[in-house]
């Protein structure tokens, strides 16, 4: 079964069960301070999971473009990619566990013809401290489902210690069987929603971990051990709780959030144990074989990293809110993906100029029928790849110069020269100079002085210390990010709504002052401020900033009503509503209007929520105007 067929079958299966098909949201989230990228199907639907009515009702199905930067180091095992497509079905306060688990199983067995003997499931063990019970309801439903398929399903606790133990249903704690945007219950800020989940795993029948020094060697194998034998193919999250300052409370509605990795299911359906060996990647890998003259089978890691990273970068740049490589937030991630791909390309000795563009073209061709935005934005993708390639070359030059300085400062004999991990990390962090290149240069110096290259053991030890430096740094920035996040959502209600409405007013005012060509490129709201990115080639003058503030404050003073209606996307566009929203299915969208009939000051396609009228907002003030990336400006503003 092709990936194309799987997408269709999934949407159709749930459509036949009363679900409305919705299009993938952008990879760049709107007003979501929790992550830089849309990393799950749930993110764009948060307002509806919290109770806002969705224009299409209570049952939805979609395939969401997703990106998880945290999986960058996992690429090269058999099942992780940074970008992936997440198949999702949604009950917004409609059906619950019984329907969900039965339908999911039916889809896997009847539609995809998977062998039920190969399926295993996990459920939440429960946690007294947070007052959430063991999910025995799901266990009973699973037992029943397996029984209908001729399987006596035994439930096993503590497989982490016991191994599989002839079980079929396994209990795990909140690190495995709980889902929220911010992770386990103790990571969830006040106001965040989440719940226990139940995952389905497919058994490949043998350990597959390809990373050297597998940490799984001496542990019992179980469905969550990570050795690669079992691959998680789907997660049914029962989003029924909200974290409050009095602990977890039930949400007004019980939701189902199912997410299944398309790439993984395609692998299983195509009889492969590795997602890169599927129709999704085959053309990309062939292209890399042509460019390098080497075989994929003998160079799996570099091939897979190149294919993964360039696919992800192509999708992020090819989004209608496309982000260019830069040194900040999302742009930094794109930069890292492209540069890492180039480095791996050098490792397999690809020499052609602009080869990354050739691979991006293969990716665009493969995906454009499903994601037409890639073709629409092809020029943006290609231009940025070319620029980034050139910039990276320059960076490498600078790094080499810095290294030369370090050599000059050294007073001893170069025969035994090594650098400490801090210098290596500094070269990497400040100059983007990769570890392996530093080692190559050091070895060159040693050989010149009549010595030999450093031993593999020394190199290995250095690499270990270097990685520890990276980790320390990541932990520091993660702590900073977590701090920001906590601050960000502490007050989810009134202030955030007001700032969100202010975003719309700001967009409208910018178009008035700078011209209708101004396009929103992303936004982000915390309890303290809003951040708004938009396309504009120059720095704003003080007069322009002042004018924008005046327009927004004037609208606030006039206390205009905020209203919305639900209409088909086509109509919304015809009426001149703005907003990035792609629809392949002609679905209805929410349009938020500020002002009075026929005198709207703003009309935008948007999920909400918003203030009821502009008078609620207070005084609007721009606190910063700066560059975000090439051709994109960023404004930070507050409501006083
Ligand atoms: N939100 C869940 C996940 O990302 C299921 O969609 O795994």
Coordinates of C-alpha atoms and ligand atoms in Angstrom, one line a residue:
X1 CA 0.0 0.0 0.0
X2 CA 1.4 3.4 -1.0
X3 CA 1.6 6.4 1.4
X4 CA -0.9 8.1 -0.8
X5 CA -3.4 5.2 -0.3
X6 CA -2.9 5.1 3.4
X7 CA -3.7 8.9 3.7
X8 CA -6.9 8.4 1.7
X9 CA -8.0 5.2 3.6
X10 CA -7.5 6.9 7.0
X11 CA -9.5 10.0 6.2
X12 CA -12.2 7.9 4.5
X13 CA -12.5 5.5 7.4
X14 CA -13.2 8.2 9.9
X15 CA -15.3 10.2 7.5
X16 CA -17.6 7.2 7.2
X17 CA -17.9 7.3 11.0
X18 CA -19.2 10.9 11.1
X19 CA -15.9 12.8 11.1
X20 CA -15.3 15.9 9.0
X21 CA -12.0 16.1 7.2
X22 CA -9.9 19.2 8.1
X23 CA -6.7 20.4 6.4
X24 CA -3.3 20.4 8.0
X25 CA -2.6 23.6 9.9
X26 CA 0.7 25.4 9.4
X27 CA 3.9 24.1 10.8
X28 CA 4.4 27.5 12.4
X29 CA 2.0 27.7 15.3
X30 CA -0.3 30.7 15.9
X31 CA -0.3 32.2 19.4
X32 CA 1.2 29.1 21.0
X33 CA 4.0 29.8 23.4
X34 CA 4.6 26.1 24.1
X35 CA 6.7 25.1 21.1
X36 CA 8.4 26.7 18.1
X37 CA 6.8 24.4 15.6
X38 CA 3.5 22.5 15.4
X39 CA 4.7 19.2 16.8
X40 CA 1.4 17.4 17.1
X41 CA -2.1 17.4 15.6
X42 CA -3.4 18.6 19.0
X43 CA -1.7 22.0 19.1
X44 CA -3.9 23.8 16.5
X45 CA -7.0 22.3 18.1
X46 CA -6.4 23.4 21.7
X47 CA -9.2 26.0 21.9
X48 CA -11.7 23.3 20.7
X49 CA -10.4 20.8 23.1
X50 CA -11.0 23.4 25.8
X51 CA -14.6 23.9 24.8
X52 CA -14.8 26.4 21.9
X53 CA -17.3 25.0 19.4
X54 CA -15.6 23.9 16.2
X55 CA -17.3 25.1 13.0
X56 CA -17.4 21.5 11.7
X57 CA -18.7 19.9 14.8
X58 CA -17.5 17.4 17.3
X59 CA -15.8 14.8 15.1
X60 CA -12.8 15.7 13.0
X61 CA -10.1 13.8 11.1
X62 CA -6.9 15.2 9.7
X63 CA -3.3 14.6 8.7
X64 CA -1.1 17.2 10.3
X65 CA 2.4 18.3 9.2
X66 CA 4.5 18.0 12.4
X67 CA 8.1 18.7 13.4
X68 CA 10.0 17.7 16.5
X69 CA 13.5 19.2 16.7
X70 CA 14.1 17.1 19.8
X71 CA 14.3 14.0 17.7
X72 CA 17.2 15.3 15.6
X73 CA 19.7 12.9 17.3
X74 CA 17.3 9.9 16.9
X75 CA 17.4 10.1 13.2
X76 CA 19.2 7.0 12.1
X77 CA 17.4 4.5 14.3
X78 CA 14.7 2.7 12.3
X79 CA 11.7 4.9 13.2
X80 CA 12.4 8.6 14.0
X81 CA 12.3 11.6 11.7
X82 CA 12.2 15.2 12.6
X83 CA 9.4 16.1 10.2
X84 CA 6.5 13.7 10.0
X85 CA 2.9 13.4 9.1
X86 CA 0.5 12.8 12.0
X87 CA -2.8 11.1 11.3
X88 CA -5.4 12.3 13.8
X89 CA -9.0 11.7 14.7
X90 CA -10.7 13.8 17.2
X91 CA -13.7 13.7 19.5
X92 CA -14.4 17.1 20.9
X93 CA -16.5 16.1 23.8
X94 CA -18.3 13.4 21.8
X95 CA -17.3 9.7 21.8
X96 CA -14.7 8.4 24.2
X97 CA -12.6 5.3 25.0
X98 CA -14.8 2.5 23.8
X99 CA -15.5 3.8 20.3
X100 CA -11.9 5.1 19.9
X101 CA -10.1 1.9 20.8
X102 CA -12.5 -0.3 18.8
X103 CA -12.4 1.9 15.7
X104 CA -8.6 2.2 15.8
X105 CA -8.3 -1.6 16.0
X106 CA -10.8 -2.1 13.3
X107 CA -8.9 0.3 11.0
X108 CA -5.6 -1.5 11.6
X109 CA -7.0 -5.0 11.2
X110 CA -9.8 -4.6 8.7
X111 CA -8.6 -1.8 6.5
X112 CA -4.8 -2.1 6.7
X113 CA -4.9 -5.9 7.3
X114 CA -2.3 -5.9 10.0
X115 CA -1.9 -9.2 11.9
X116 CA -3.5 -8.7 15.3
X117 CA -0.9 -11.1 16.8
X118 CA 1.7 -8.4 16.1
X119 CA -0.1 -5.7 18.0
X120 CA 0.6 -4.8 21.7
X121 CA -0.8 -1.9 23.7
X122 CA 0.0 0.2 26.7
X123 CA -2.2 2.0 29.3
X124 CA -1.7 4.4 32.1
X125 CA -0.6 2.9 35.4
X126 CA -2.3 5.6 37.5
X127 CA -0.7 7.9 40.0
X128 CA -2.2 8.5 43.5
X129 CA -0.2 11.6 44.1
X130 CA -2.0 13.5 41.4
X131 CA -5.3 11.6 42.1
X132 CA -5.5 9.9 38.7
X133 CA -6.6 6.3 38.6
X134 CA -5.1 3.4 36.8
X135 CA -6.9 3.2 33.4
X136 CA -8.7 -0.1 34.0
X137 CA -11.5 1.0 31.6
X138 CA -9.1 0.9 28.6
X139 CA -7.8 -2.4 29.8
X140 CA -11.3 -4.0 29.8
X141 CA -11.9 -2.5 26.3
X142 CA -8.6 -3.9 25.0
X143 CA -9.2 -7.3 26.5
X144 CA -12.5 -7.5 24.8
X145 CA -11.1 -6.3 21.5
X146 CA -8.3 -8.9 21.5
X147 CA -10.7 -11.6 22.6
X148 CA -12.9 -10.9 19.5
X149 CA -9.7 -11.5 17.5
X150 CA -9.0 -14.8 19.2
X151 CA -6.3 -13.5 21.5
X152 CA -6.3 -13.9 25.3
X153 CA -4.7 -10.6 26.3
X154 CA -2.9 -10.7 29.6
X155 CA -2.1 -7.4 31.4
X156 CA 1.3 -7.0 32.9
X157 CA 2.7 -4.3 35.2
X158 CA 6.4 -3.4 35.4
X159 CA 7.5 -4.8 32.1
X160 CA 10.4 -2.4 32.6
X161 CA 11.7 -5.0 35.0
X162 CA 10.0 -8.2 33.9
X163 CA 10.1 -8.0 30.2
X164 CA 7.1 -9.0 28.0
X165 CA 6.1 -11.9 30.3
X166 CA 3.5 -13.2 27.8
X167 CA 1.6 -10.0 28.2
X168 CA -0.3 -8.1 25.6
X169 CA -1.4 -5.0 27.6
X170 CA 1.2 -3.1 29.6
X171 CA 1.0 -0.5 32.3
X172 CA 3.4 2.4 32.3
X173 CA 3.8 5.6 34.3
X174 CA 3.2 9.2 33.2
X175 CA 6.5 9.4 31.5
X176 CA 5.1 7.0 28.8
X177 CA 1.3 7.1 29.1
X178 CA 0.3 10.6 29.7
X179 CA 0.1 13.4 27.1
X180 CA 0.1 17.1 27.2
X181 CA 1.9 19.7 25.1
X182 CA 4.4 20.2 27.9
X183 CA 4.8 16.5 28.9
X184 CA 4.1 14.6 32.1
X185 CA 1.7 16.0 34.7
X186 CA 4.4 17.7 36.9
X187 CA 5.6 19.6 33.8
X188 CA 2.2 21.0 33.0
X189 CA 1.6 24.7 33.8
X190 CA -1.6 25.9 35.3
X191 CA -4.3 26.1 32.6
X192 CA -2.7 23.3 30.5
X193 CA -4.8 20.4 29.4
X194 CA -3.9 16.7 29.0
X195 CA -4.7 13.2 30.0
X196 CA -3.8 9.5 30.2
X197 CA -3.2 7.7 26.9
X198 CA -3.1 4.3 25.4
X199 CA -0.6 3.4 22.7
X200 CA -0.5 0.7 20.1
X201 CA 2.8 -1.0 19.2
X202 CA 3.7 -3.2 16.2
X203 CA 6.2 -6.1 16.8
X204 CA 8.9 -6.3 14.2
X205 CA 10.1 -9.5 15.9
X206 CA 13.8 -8.6 16.5
X207 CA 16.0 -6.0 18.1
X208 CA 16.9 -3.4 15.6
X209 CA 18.7 -0.6 17.4
X210 CA 21.4 0.5 15.0
X211 CA 23.1 3.0 17.1
X212 CA 26.5 1.8 18.3
X213 CA 26.8 1.0 22.1
X214 CA 23.1 0.2 22.4
X215 CA 22.1 1.1 25.9
X216 CA 19.3 -1.5 25.6
X217 CA 21.7 -4.5 25.5
X218 CA 21.5 -5.5 29.1
X219 CA 17.9 -4.6 29.8
X220 CA 14.8 -6.8 29.4
X221 CA 13.1 -6.1 26.1
X222 CA 9.5 -4.7 26.4
X223 CA 7.3 -2.6 24.2
X224 CA 8.8 0.7 25.4
X225 CA 12.4 -0.3 25.8
X226 CA 13.5 1.5 22.6
X227 CA 15.5 -1.3 21.0
X228 CA 13.5 -1.0 17.8
X229 CA 11.8 -4.3 18.0
X230 CA 8.5 -2.7 18.9
X231 CA 7.4 0.5 17.1
X232 CA 4.7 2.7 18.4
X233 CA 2.2 3.3 15.7
X234 CA -0.5 5.3 17.4
X235 CA -1.5 7.1 20.5
X236 CA -5.1 7.6 21.8
X237 CA -5.0 10.4 24.3
X238 CA -8.0 10.9 26.5
X239 CA -7.8 14.7 27.1
X240 CA -10.1 15.1 30.0
X241 CA -8.1 17.1 32.6
X242 CA -6.9 20.6 33.1
X243 CA -4.3 21.6 35.6
X244 CA -5.5 24.2 38.1
X245 CA -4.0 25.7 41.2
X246 CA -6.0 23.1 43.1
X247 CA -4.6 20.2 41.1
X248 CA -6.1 18.3 38.2
X249 CA -9.8 18.9 37.5
X250 CA -12.0 17.4 34.8
X251 CA -12.5 19.5 31.7
X252 CA -16.1 20.4 30.9
X253 CA -15.8 17.9 28.0
X254 CA -14.0 14.6 27.5
X255 CA -11.9 14.5 24.3
X256 CA -10.1 12.0 22.2
X257 CA -6.9 13.0 20.5
X258 CA -5.5 10.2 18.4
X259 CA -2.2 10.6 16.7
X260 CA -0.6 8.0 14.4
X261 CA 2.8 8.4 12.6
X262 CA 2.1 8.0 8.9
X263 CA 5.7 7.1 8.1
X264 CA 5.8 4.2 10.5
X265 CA 2.6 2.7 9.3
X266 CA 3.8 3.0 5.7
X267 CA 6.9 1.1 6.6
X268 CA 4.8 -1.7 8.1
X269 CA 2.5 -1.8 5.2
X270 CA 5.4 -2.0 2.8
X271 CA 7.0 -4.8 4.7
X272 CA 9.9 -2.7 5.9
X273 CA 11.4 -2.3 9.3
X274 CA 12.9 1.1 8.6
X275 CA 10.8 4.1 7.6
X276 CA 13.5 5.3 5.2
X277 CA 12.9 2.2 3.0
X278 CA 9.5 3.3 2.0
X279 CA 8.0 5.1 -1.0
X280 CA 8.2 8.3 1.0
X281 CA 12.0 8.4 0.9
X282 CA 13.1 6.1 -2.0
X283 CA 13.5 8.8 -4.6
X284 CA 15.4 11.1 -2.2
X285 CA 17.8 8.3 -1.4
X286 CA 18.3 7.4 -5.0
X287 CA 19.1 11.0 -5.7
X288 CA 21.7 11.0 -2.9
X289 CA 23.2 7.8 -4.5
X290 CA 23.5 9.6 -7.8
X291 CA 25.1 12.7 -6.3
X292 CA 27.6 10.8 -4.1
X293 CA 28.2 7.7 -6.2
X294 CA 27.8 5.7 -3.0
X295 CA 25.2 3.1 -2.0
X296 CA 22.6 3.8 0.7
X297 CA 23.0 0.4 2.2
X298 CA 26.7 1.0 3.0
X299 CA 26.1 4.6 4.3
X300 CA 22.8 4.5 6.0
X301 CA 23.3 7.2 8.7
X302 CA 24.5 10.0 6.4
X303 CA 21.9 9.2 3.8
X304 CA 19.1 9.2 6.3
X305 CA 20.2 12.4 8.0
X306 CA 20.5 14.2 4.7
X307 CA 17.1 12.9 3.6
X308 CA 15.4 13.7 6.9
X309 CA 16.9 17.2 7.4
X310 CA 16.4 18.4 3.9
X311 CA 12.8 17.1 3.9
X312 CA 12.1 19.0 7.2
X313 CA 13.8 22.2 6.0
X314 CA 11.9 22.1 2.7
X315 CA 8.6 21.7 4.6
X316 CA 9.4 24.5 7.1
X317 CA 10.5 26.9 4.4
X318 CA 7.8 25.7 2.0
X319 CA 5.0 26.5 4.5
X320 CA 2.8 29.5 3.6
X321 CA 4.2 31.1 6.7
X322 CA 7.6 29.9 5.6
X323 CA 10.6 30.6 7.8
X324 CA 14.1 31.4 6.4
X325 CA 17.3 30.2 8.0
X326 CA 18.5 32.7 10.6
X327 CA 20.1 32.9 14.1
X328 CA 16.9 33.0 16.1
X329 CA 14.1 30.7 17.1
X330 CA 12.5 28.8 14.1
X331 CA 15.1 30.2 11.7
X332 CA 17.9 28.8 13.8
X333 CA 16.4 25.3 13.6
X334 CA 16.2 25.6 9.8
X335 CA 19.8 26.7 9.6
X336 CA 20.9 23.8 11.8
X337 CA 19.0 21.3 9.6
X338 CA 20.5 22.6 6.4
X339 CA 24.0 22.8 7.7
X340 CA 23.9 19.4 9.3
X341 CA 22.7 18.0 6.0
X342 CA 25.6 19.8 4.1
X343 CA 28.1 18.4 6.6
X344 CA 26.9 14.8 6.1
X345 CA 27.0 15.5 2.4
X346 CA 30.7 16.4 2.7
X347 CA 31.2 13.2 4.6
X348 CA 29.9 11.1 1.7
X349 CA 31.9 13.4 -0.7
X350 CA 29.1 15.0 -2.6
X351 CA 30.9 17.7 -4.6
X352 CA 28.3 19.3 -6.9
X353 CA 27.4 23.0 -6.3
X354 CA 23.9 23.5 -5.0
X355 CA 23.2 19.8 -4.5
X356 CA 20.9 20.5 -1.6
X357 CA 18.6 22.3 -4.1
X358 CA 18.5 19.1 -6.3
X359 CA 17.3 17.1 -3.3
X360 CA 14.8 19.7 -2.3
X361 CA 13.3 19.5 -5.9
X362 CA 12.9 15.7 -5.5
X363 CA 11.1 16.3 -2.2
X364 CA 8.8 19.0 -3.7
X365 CA 7.9 16.7 -6.6
X366 CA 7.2 13.8 -4.2
X367 CA 4.9 15.8 -1.9
X368 CA 3.3 18.6 -4.0
X369 CA 0.1 16.8 -4.8
X370 CA -0.6 16.5 -1.1
X371 CA 1.0 19.7 0.0
X372 CA 0.6 22.2 -2.9
X373 CA 2.2 25.0 -0.8
X374 CA 5.6 23.4 -1.4
X375 CA 5.3 24.2 -5.1
X376 CA 3.9 27.6 -4.5
X377 CA 6.8 28.5 -2.3
X378 CA 9.5 26.6 -4.3
X379 CA 11.4 29.8 -5.2
X380 CA 11.6 30.8 -1.5
X381 CA 12.9 27.4 -0.7
X382 CA 15.5 27.4 -3.5
X383 CA 16.7 30.9 -2.8
X384 CA 17.2 30.2 0.8
X385 CA 19.0 27.0 0.2
X386 CA 21.4 28.7 -2.1
X387 CA 22.0 31.6 0.4
X388 CA 22.5 29.2 3.3
X389 CA 25.0 27.1 1.3
X390 CA 27.1 30.2 0.7
X391 CA 26.9 31.5 4.2
X392 CA 27.9 28.1 5.6
X393 CA 31.0 28.1 3.4
X394 CA 31.9 31.5 4.9
X395 CA 31.3 30.2 8.4
X396 CA 33.6 27.4 7.8
X397 CA 36.3 29.8 6.6
X398 CA 35.9 31.9 9.8
X399 CA 36.1 28.7 12.0
X400 CA 39.3 27.8 10.3
X401 CA 40.8 31.2 11.0
X402 CA 39.8 30.9 14.6
X403 CA 41.4 27.5 14.8
X404 CA 44.6 28.9 13.2
X405 CA 44.7 31.4 16.1
X406 CA 44.5 28.6 18.6
X407 CA 47.3 26.9 16.8
X408 CA 49.4 30.2 16.9
X409 CA 48.9 30.5 20.6
X410 CA 50.2 27.0 21.3
X411 CA 53.8 27.0 22.5
X412 CA 54.5 23.3 22.6
X413 CA 55.3 20.6 20.1
X414 CA 52.4 19.9 17.7
X415 CA 53.2 16.2 17.5
X416 CA 50.9 15.6 20.4
X417 CA 48.6 18.6 20.1
X418 CA 45.0 18.3 21.2
X419 CA 42.3 20.8 22.0
X420 CA 40.1 20.7 25.1
X421 CA 36.4 20.1 24.8
X422 CA 35.6 23.7 25.8
X423 CA 37.5 25.1 22.8
X424 CA 36.0 22.5 20.5
X425 CA 32.5 23.5 21.8
X426 CA 33.3 27.2 21.3
X427 CA 34.3 26.6 17.7
X428 CA 31.1 24.7 17.2
X429 CA 28.8 27.0 19.0
X430 CA 30.2 30.4 18.0
X431 CA 31.5 29.6 14.5
X432 CA 29.3 26.7 13.6
X433 CA 32.5 24.7 13.1
X434 CA 31.8 21.0 13.3
X435 CA 33.6 18.7 15.7
X436 CA 34.8 16.3 13.0
X437 CA 36.4 19.2 11.0
X438 CA 38.3 20.4 14.1
X439 CA 39.6 16.9 14.6
X440 CA 40.7 16.7 10.9
X441 CA 42.6 20.0 11.2
X442 CA 44.2 19.0 14.5
X443 CA 45.4 15.8 12.9
X444 CA 46.8 17.6 9.9
X445 CA 48.8 19.8 12.2
X446 CA 50.1 16.8 14.1
X447 CA 51.2 15.0 11.0
X448 CA 52.9 18.2 9.6
X449 CA 54.9 18.3 12.8
X450 CA 56.1 14.7 12.2
X451 CA 53.5 13.1 14.5
X452 CA 50.6 10.8 13.9
X453 CA 46.8 11.5 14.0
X454 CA 45.4 11.2 17.5
X455 CA 44.3 7.7 18.5
X456 CA 40.7 6.6 18.0
X457 CA 40.5 6.3 21.8
X458 CA 41.5 9.9 22.3
X459 CA 39.1 11.1 19.7
X460 CA 36.3 9.0 21.2
X461 CA 37.0 10.5 24.6
X462 CA 37.0 14.0 23.2
X463 CA 33.8 13.4 21.4
X464 CA 32.2 12.2 24.7
X465 CA 33.3 15.4 26.6
X466 CA 32.2 17.6 23.6
X467 CA 28.8 16.0 23.7
X468 CA 28.6 16.6 27.4
X469 CA 29.3 20.3 26.8
X470 CA 26.5 20.4 24.2
X471 CA 24.2 18.7 26.7
X472 CA 25.0 21.2 29.5
X473 CA 24.2 24.0 27.1
X474 CA 21.0 22.4 25.9
X475 CA 19.9 21.9 29.5
X476 CA 20.5 25.6 30.2
X477 CA 18.5 26.7 27.3
X478 CA 15.8 24.1 28.0
X479 CA 15.5 25.5 31.6
X480 CA 15.2 29.0 30.1
X481 CA 12.5 27.8 27.7
X482 CA 10.6 26.0 30.5
X483 CA 10.7 29.1 32.6
X484 CA 9.4 31.1 29.7
X485 CA 6.6 28.6 29.1
X486 CA 5.5 28.7 32.7
X487 CA 5.3 32.4 32.7
X488 CA 3.6 32.2 29.3
X489 CA 0.5 30.3 30.2
X490 CA 0.0 31.2 33.8
X491 CA -2.9 33.4 32.8
X492 CA -4.6 31.7 30.0
X493 CA -7.9 33.5 30.1
X494 CA -8.5 37.2 30.0
X495 CA -5.0 38.7 29.2
X496 CA -4.2 36.2 26.5
X497 CA -7.5 36.8 24.8
X498 CA -6.9 40.5 24.9
X499 CA -3.4 40.2 23.5
X500 CA -4.7 37.9 20.8
X501 CA -7.3 40.6 19.7
X502 CA -4.5 43.2 19.9
X503 CA -2.6 41.0 17.3
X504 CA -5.4 41.4 14.9
X505 CA -5.5 45.1 15.4
X506 CA -1.8 45.4 15.0
X507 CA -1.9 43.5 11.7
X508 CA -4.7 45.8 10.5
X509 CA -2.8 49.0 11.6
X510 CA 0.4 47.8 9.9
X511 CA -1.4 47.3 6.7
X512 CA -2.8 50.8 6.9
X513 CA 0.5 52.4 7.6
X514 CA 2.9 50.2 5.5
X515 CA 0.6 49.0 2.8
X516 CA -1.7 46.0 2.0
X517 CA 1.3 43.9 1.0
X518 CA 2.2 43.3 4.7
X519 CA 1.7 39.6 5.6
X520 CA 1.7 38.1 9.0
X521 CA 4.5 35.6 9.4
X522 CA 3.8 34.2 12.8
X523 CA 2.8 35.3 16.3
X524 CA 3.3 34.3 19.8
X525 CA 1.6 35.3 23.0
X526 CA 2.6 35.1 26.7
X527 CA 0.8 36.6 29.6
X528 CA 3.1 39.6 29.4
X529 CA 3.3 40.5 25.8
X530 CA 2.5 39.7 22.2
X531 CA 5.0 39.1 19.5
X532 CA 4.1 39.6 15.8
X533 CA 6.2 38.8 12.8
X534 CA 5.4 40.3 9.4
X535 CA 6.9 40.7 6.0
X536 CA 8.4 44.1 5.4
X537 CA 11.8 44.9 3.9
X538 CA 12.9 47.8 6.1
X539 CA 13.2 48.9 9.7
X540 CA 10.1 50.9 10.7
X541 CA 10.7 54.6 11.4
X542 CA 9.7 56.1 14.8
X543 CA 6.8 57.9 13.0
X544 CA 5.5 54.7 11.5
X545 CA 5.6 53.0 14.9
X546 CA 3.8 55.9 16.5
X547 CA 1.2 55.9 13.8
X548 CA 0.5 52.2 14.3
X549 CA 0.1 52.6 18.0
X550 CA -2.3 55.5 17.5
X551 CA -4.5 53.5 15.1
X552 CA -4.7 50.6 17.5
X553 CA -5.4 52.8 20.5
X554 CA -8.0 54.7 18.5
X555 CA -9.9 51.4 17.8
X556 CA -9.6 50.4 21.5
X557 CA -11.0 53.8 22.5
X558 CA -14.0 53.3 20.2
X559 CA -14.8 50.1 22.0
X560 CA -15.7 48.1 18.9
X561 CA -17.4 44.7 19.2
X562 CA -15.6 41.5 18.3
X563 CA -17.8 38.9 16.6
X564 CA -17.3 35.8 14.5
X565 CA -19.1 33.7 11.9
X566 CA -18.5 30.3 10.4
X567 CA -18.5 30.1 6.6
X568 CA -16.7 28.0 3.9
X569 CA -13.1 29.1 3.3
X570 CA -13.9 30.1 -0.3
X571 CA -16.5 32.5 0.8
X572 CA -14.2 33.9 3.5
X573 CA -11.6 34.6 0.9
X574 CA -14.1 36.2 -1.5
X575 CA -15.2 38.5 1.3
X576 CA -11.6 39.6 1.7
X577 CA -10.9 37.9 5.1
X578 CA -7.1 37.5 5.6
X579 CA -5.3 34.7 7.2
X580 CA -3.1 31.8 6.2
X581 CA -5.3 28.8 5.8
X582 CA -5.2 26.1 3.2
X583 CA -8.2 24.0 2.5
X584 CA -8.3 21.0 0.2
X585 CA -11.7 19.9 1.5
X586 CA -13.8 23.1 1.3
X587 CA -14.4 23.1 5.0
X588 CA -15.9 25.9 7.0
X589 CA -13.7 28.3 8.9
X590 CA -14.2 30.8 11.7
X591 CA -13.8 34.4 10.6
X592 CA -13.3 37.0 13.4
X593 CA -14.5 40.5 12.7
X594 CA -13.7 43.6 14.6
X595 CA -16.0 46.7 14.2
X596 CA -19.4 47.2 12.7
X597 CA -21.1 45.6 9.7
X598 CA -19.5 46.8 6.4
X599 CA -17.0 48.9 8.4
X600 CA -14.8 46.2 9.7
X601 CA -11.5 47.3 10.9
X602 CA -10.2 43.7 10.8
X603 CA -11.5 40.5 9.3
X604 CA -9.4 37.4 9.8
X605 CA -9.7 33.7 9.5
X606 CA -8.8 32.5 13.0
X607 CA -9.7 29.9 15.6
X608 CA -10.1 32.4 18.5
X609 CA -10.6 33.0 21.4
X610 CA -10.8 36.8 21.5
X611 CA -11.9 39.6 23.7
X612 CA -15.6 40.6 23.4
X613 CA -14.9 44.1 22.5
X614 CA -11.8 46.3 21.9
X615 CA -12.5 48.4 25.0
X616 CA -11.4 45.5 27.2
X617 CA -7.8 45.8 25.9
X618 CA -6.4 48.8 27.7
X619 CA -3.5 50.9 26.3
X620 CA -1.5 49.4 23.5
X621 CA 2.3 50.0 23.4
X622 CA 5.0 48.7 21.1
X623 CA 8.1 47.9 23.1
X624 CA 10.4 46.7 20.4
X625 CA 10.8 46.6 16.7
X626 CA 13.5 44.5 15.2
X627 CA 14.6 42.2 12.4
X628 CA 13.4 38.6 12.6
X629 CA 15.0 37.2 9.4
X630 CA 15.6 38.4 5.9
X631 CA 12.5 40.4 4.8
X632 CA 10.7 39.8 8.1
X633 CA 10.3 42.3 11.0
X634 CA 9.2 41.5 14.5
X635 CA 7.2 43.7 16.9
X636 CA 6.8 43.1 20.6
X637 CA 4.0 44.9 22.2
X638 CA 2.1 45.1 25.5
X639 CA -1.3 46.1 26.9
X640 CA -1.0 48.4 29.8
Ligands
LIG1 N1 -1.1 14.3 20.9 C1 -0.7 13.0 20.8 C2 0.7 12.8 20.3 O1 1.2 13.7 19.7 C3 -1.6 12.1 20.0 O2 -2.1 12.8 18.9 O3 1.3 11.8 20.4

